[in-house]
């Protein structure tokens, strides 16, 4: 989608530190990390937020989540723990309107979130 910064990363129009990619998704390091590990996982297909994922595309959600789990395992944080965040729309703090999971780890997280 035009003017979507994450679509530009997918299309390699702007650079990113890519951790993993396949035909459905890519994962890359967050430019402003909130933890020692802070990776964003996004589908190649543009959906603005969770609210825009149609029923027939629901498999992309499990694919992204299980890939986040696999990356956590590969980074060695699976056992100690990690956090996956899916901000949805303005009140959540979503700033980039191309759906993305945050994978955060290698530090102790706090609850409740801010
Ligand atoms: P949101 O608040 O929408 O859930 O999260 C957006 C995330 O995207 C933020 O953590 C922000 O640091 C990250 N981000 C925004 N622009 C870029 C960019 O151009 N490159 C990368 N790697 N991350 C970005
Ligand atoms: Zn996009």
Coordinates of C-alpha atoms and ligand atoms in Angstrom, one line a residue:
X1 CA 0.0 0.0 0.0
X2 CA 1.2 3.5 -0.9
X3 CA 2.5 5.6 2.0
X4 CA 2.7 2.6 4.4
X5 CA 6.1 2.5 5.9
X6 CA 5.9 -1.2 6.6
X7 CA 4.9 -1.9 3.0
X8 CA 8.0 0.0 2.0
X9 CA 10.1 -2.2 4.2
X10 CA 8.5 -5.3 2.6
X11 CA 9.3 -3.9 -0.9
X12 CA 12.8 -3.0 0.2
X13 CA 12.2 0.7 -0.6
X14 CA 13.5 1.5 2.9
X15 CA 16.0 -0.5 4.8
X16 CA 15.4 -2.6 7.9
X17 CA 17.4 -5.1 9.9
X18 CA 15.5 -8.2 8.8
X19 CA 15.5 -11.2 11.1
X20 CA 13.4 -13.6 9.1
X21 CA 11.3 -13.6 5.9
X22 CA 9.2 -16.1 4.0
X23 CA 6.4 -15.8 1.4
X24 CA 3.8 -14.7 3.9
X25 CA 5.6 -12.4 6.3
X26 CA 8.8 -10.6 7.4
X27 CA 10.3 -10.0 10.8
X28 CA 12.7 -7.1 11.5
X29 CA 14.3 -5.2 14.5
X30 CA 12.3 -2.3 15.8
X31 CA 14.0 1.0 15.1
X32 CA 13.3 2.2 18.6
X33 CA 13.7 -0.9 20.8
X34 CA 11.9 -1.1 24.1
X35 CA 13.8 -4.2 25.2
X36 CA 17.1 -5.8 24.3
X37 CA 15.1 -8.0 21.9
X38 CA 12.4 -6.0 20.1
X39 CA 11.3 -7.5 16.8
X40 CA 8.3 -6.7 14.7
X41 CA 6.5 -9.4 12.7
X42 CA 4.2 -8.3 9.8
X43 CA 2.3 -10.0 7.0
X44 CA 3.3 -9.1 3.5
X45 CA -0.3 -8.4 2.7
X46 CA -1.4 -5.0 4.0
X47 CA -4.1 -4.9 6.7
X48 CA -4.3 -1.8 8.8
X49 CA -5.0 -3.5 12.1
X50 CA -6.5 -6.6 13.7
X51 CA -9.9 -5.2 13.0
X52 CA -9.2 -5.5 9.2
X53 CA -8.2 -9.2 9.1
X54 CA -11.0 -11.0 7.4
X55 CA -12.1 -14.5 8.6
X56 CA -10.6 -16.2 5.5
X57 CA -7.1 -14.7 6.3
X58 CA -7.1 -15.8 9.9
X59 CA -4.2 -18.2 9.3
X60 CA -1.8 -15.4 9.0
X61 CA -2.3 -14.6 12.7
X62 CA -1.2 -18.1 13.8
X63 CA 1.6 -18.0 11.3
X64 CA 3.0 -14.8 12.8
X65 CA 2.5 -15.9 16.4
X66 CA 4.2 -19.3 15.9
X67 CA 7.1 -17.6 14.1
X68 CA 7.4 -15.2 17.0
X69 CA 7.6 -18.2 19.3
X70 CA 10.3 -19.8 17.0
X71 CA 12.4 -16.6 17.0
X72 CA 12.1 -16.4 20.8
X73 CA 13.4 -20.0 20.9
X74 CA 16.2 -19.2 18.5
X75 CA 17.2 -16.1 20.5
X76 CA 17.3 -18.1 23.7
X77 CA 14.5 -16.3 25.5
X78 CA 11.7 -18.8 25.3
X79 CA 12.3 -20.4 28.7
X80 CA 12.8 -17.2 30.7
X81 CA 9.9 -15.6 28.9
X82 CA 8.9 -12.9 26.4
X83 CA 6.0 -10.7 25.6
X84 CA 4.0 -10.5 22.4
X85 CA 2.0 -7.3 21.8
X86 CA -0.6 -6.5 19.2
X87 CA -1.7 -2.9 19.5
X88 CA -5.0 -2.3 17.8
X89 CA -6.2 1.2 16.9
X90 CA -5.6 4.5 18.6
X91 CA -6.4 3.8 22.3
X92 CA -3.9 1.0 22.3
X93 CA -1.1 3.2 21.1
X94 CA -0.9 1.8 17.6
X95 CA 1.1 4.2 15.4
X96 CA 1.8 2.3 12.3
X97 CA -1.3 1.1 10.6
X98 CA 0.0 -2.1 9.0
X99 CA -0.8 -4.9 11.5
X100 CA 2.3 -6.1 13.4
X101 CA 3.1 -8.2 16.4
X102 CA 5.9 -6.9 18.7
X103 CA 8.2 -9.6 20.2
X104 CA 9.9 -8.2 23.3
X105 CA 12.4 -10.0 25.5
X106 CA 15.7 -10.3 27.4
X107 CA 14.5 -8.2 30.3
X108 CA 11.8 -8.4 33.0
X109 CA 8.5 -7.0 31.8
X110 CA 6.0 -5.1 34.0
X111 CA 2.3 -5.5 34.4
X112 CA -0.1 -3.7 34.0
X113 CA 1.2 -2.0 30.8
X114 CA 1.1 1.7 30.6
Ligands
LIG1 P1 2.8 0.5 17.2 O1 2.9 1.6 18.2 O2 2.1 0.9 16.0 O3 2.3 -0.8 17.8 O4 4.3 0.2 16.9 C1 5.0 0.7 15.8 C2 6.5 0.3 16.0 O5 7.1 0.5 14.7 C3 7.2 1.2 17.0 O6 7.8 0.4 18.0 C4 8.3 1.9 16.2 O7 9.5 2.1 16.9 C5 8.4 1.0 15.0 N1 8.8 1.7 13.7 C6 8.2 2.8 13.2 N2 8.8 3.2 12.1 C7 9.8 2.2 11.9 C8 10.7 2.0 10.8 O8 10.8 2.8 9.8 N3 11.6 1.0 10.9 C9 11.5 0.1 12.0 N4 12.4 -0.9 12.0 N5 10.6 0.2 13.0 C10 9.8 1.3 12.9
LIG2 ZN1 1.4 -1.7 4.7

